[in-house]
Each structure stands twice: as C-alpha cells, then as structure tokens.
Tab-separated table of C-alpha atoms in Angstrom:
chain	number	residue	atom	x	y	z
A	1	UNK	CA	21.706	3.538	-58.484
A	2	UNK	CA	22.458	6.199	-61.143
A	3	UNK	CA	20.373	7.939	-62.714
A	4	UNK	CA	20.279	10.804	-65.691
A	5	UNK	CA	19.090	14.499	-65.183
A	6	UNK	CA	18.362	15.716	-68.495
A	7	UNK	CA	17.870	19.480	-68.883
A	8	UNK	CA	16.896	21.557	-71.810
A	9	UNK	CA	17.765	25.042	-72.425
A	10	UNK	CA	14.621	27.426	-70.915
A	11	UNK	CA	13.653	29.079	-74.515
A	12	UNK	CA	13.182	25.164	-75.604
A	13	UNK	CA	9.985	25.169	-73.404
A	14	UNK	CA	10.592	21.214	-72.787
A	15	UNK	CA	10.238	19.729	-69.329
A	16	UNK	CA	13.248	18.177	-67.628
A	17	UNK	CA	13.724	14.510	-67.258
A	18	UNK	CA	14.901	12.333	-64.580
A	19	UNK	CA	15.749	8.587	-65.907
A	20	UNK	CA	16.152	6.409	-63.266
A	21	UNK	CA	17.037	2.959	-64.528
A	22	UNK	CA	19.985	1.143	-63.504
A	23	UNK	CA	20.067	-0.993	-67.086
A	24	UNK	CA	20.648	2.098	-68.993
A	25	UNK	CA	24.327	3.307	-70.201
A	26	UNK	CA	25.028	6.337	-71.516
A	27	UNK	CA	27.515	6.787	-74.700
A	28	UNK	CA	28.236	9.626	-77.212
A	29	UNK	CA	28.646	8.733	-80.902
A	30	UNK	CA	28.729	11.180	-83.921
A	31	UNK	CA	27.257	13.946	-82.473
A	32	UNK	CA	24.518	12.126	-80.118
A	33	UNK	CA	24.048	11.356	-76.568
A	34	UNK	CA	22.305	7.963	-76.660
A	35	UNK	CA	20.686	5.940	-73.680
A	36	UNK	CA	20.602	2.205	-74.291
A	37	UNK	CA	19.927	-1.269	-72.698
A	38	UNK	CA	20.485	-4.741	-73.501
A	39	UNK	CA	17.904	-4.124	-76.056
A	40	UNK	CA	19.628	-1.409	-77.887
A	41	UNK	CA	19.113	2.533	-77.811
A	42	UNK	CA	16.181	3.674	-75.802
A	43	UNK	CA	16.679	7.616	-76.343
A	44	UNK	CA	19.083	9.637	-78.360
A	45	UNK	CA	19.597	13.358	-77.990
A	46	UNK	CA	21.319	15.237	-80.771
A	47	UNK	CA	24.345	17.835	-79.547
A	48	UNK	CA	22.924	20.623	-81.285
A	49	UNK	CA	19.847	20.590	-79.398
A	50	UNK	CA	21.748	21.944	-76.335
A	51	UNK	CA	20.613	19.854	-73.605
A	52	UNK	CA	22.824	19.096	-70.520
A	53	UNK	CA	22.716	15.584	-69.525
A	54	UNK	CA	23.894	15.101	-65.764
A	55	UNK	CA	24.715	11.879	-63.892
A	56	UNK	CA	22.969	11.858	-60.616
A	57	UNK	CA	24.045	8.736	-58.034
A	58	UNK	CA	20.734	8.357	-56.165
A	59	UNK	CA	21.666	6.615	-52.616
A	60	UNK	CA	19.403	4.136	-50.937
A	61	UNK	CA	18.099	5.595	-47.552
A	62	UNK	CA	20.069	3.850	-44.636
A	63	UNK	CA	18.023	1.375	-42.532
A	64	UNK	CA	16.575	2.771	-39.647
A	65	UNK	CA	17.611	0.910	-36.349
A	66	UNK	CA	14.810	0.139	-34.023
C-alpha cells in the first residue's frame, strides 16, 4: 500500500505528516503538489513552501506460519 511522507524545512517548525490512504493520488500542477481522491483534492502544498514529499511503500507483514 503506498503512503506519502511530507516533511517540512526545520525552520518552519511544522510536524511531518504520513498519509496512508490507498485511494489518494499525487499530481503536480501549476506549482502545487496535490493529493486527491475520487471526490477531488484533499491536500494541496505550494512548491514555494519547501516541503518534501516522498512516496513510501508500506508492505503488509507476511502471515505467520503455525
């Protein structure tokens, strides 16, 4: 399942954010990073803010054999 880790520059004193929603897609448009789902945009981050967005592939744990 893909997730997105959003980190901000240290001087902005904002918390990092991990978004784990398989329905979200990320696109870049007119200087904005936009996370959206079937209903539209959920989160938009301007490129001038200096945030970093990294896709993180979260793997489900393997089933334990008994």
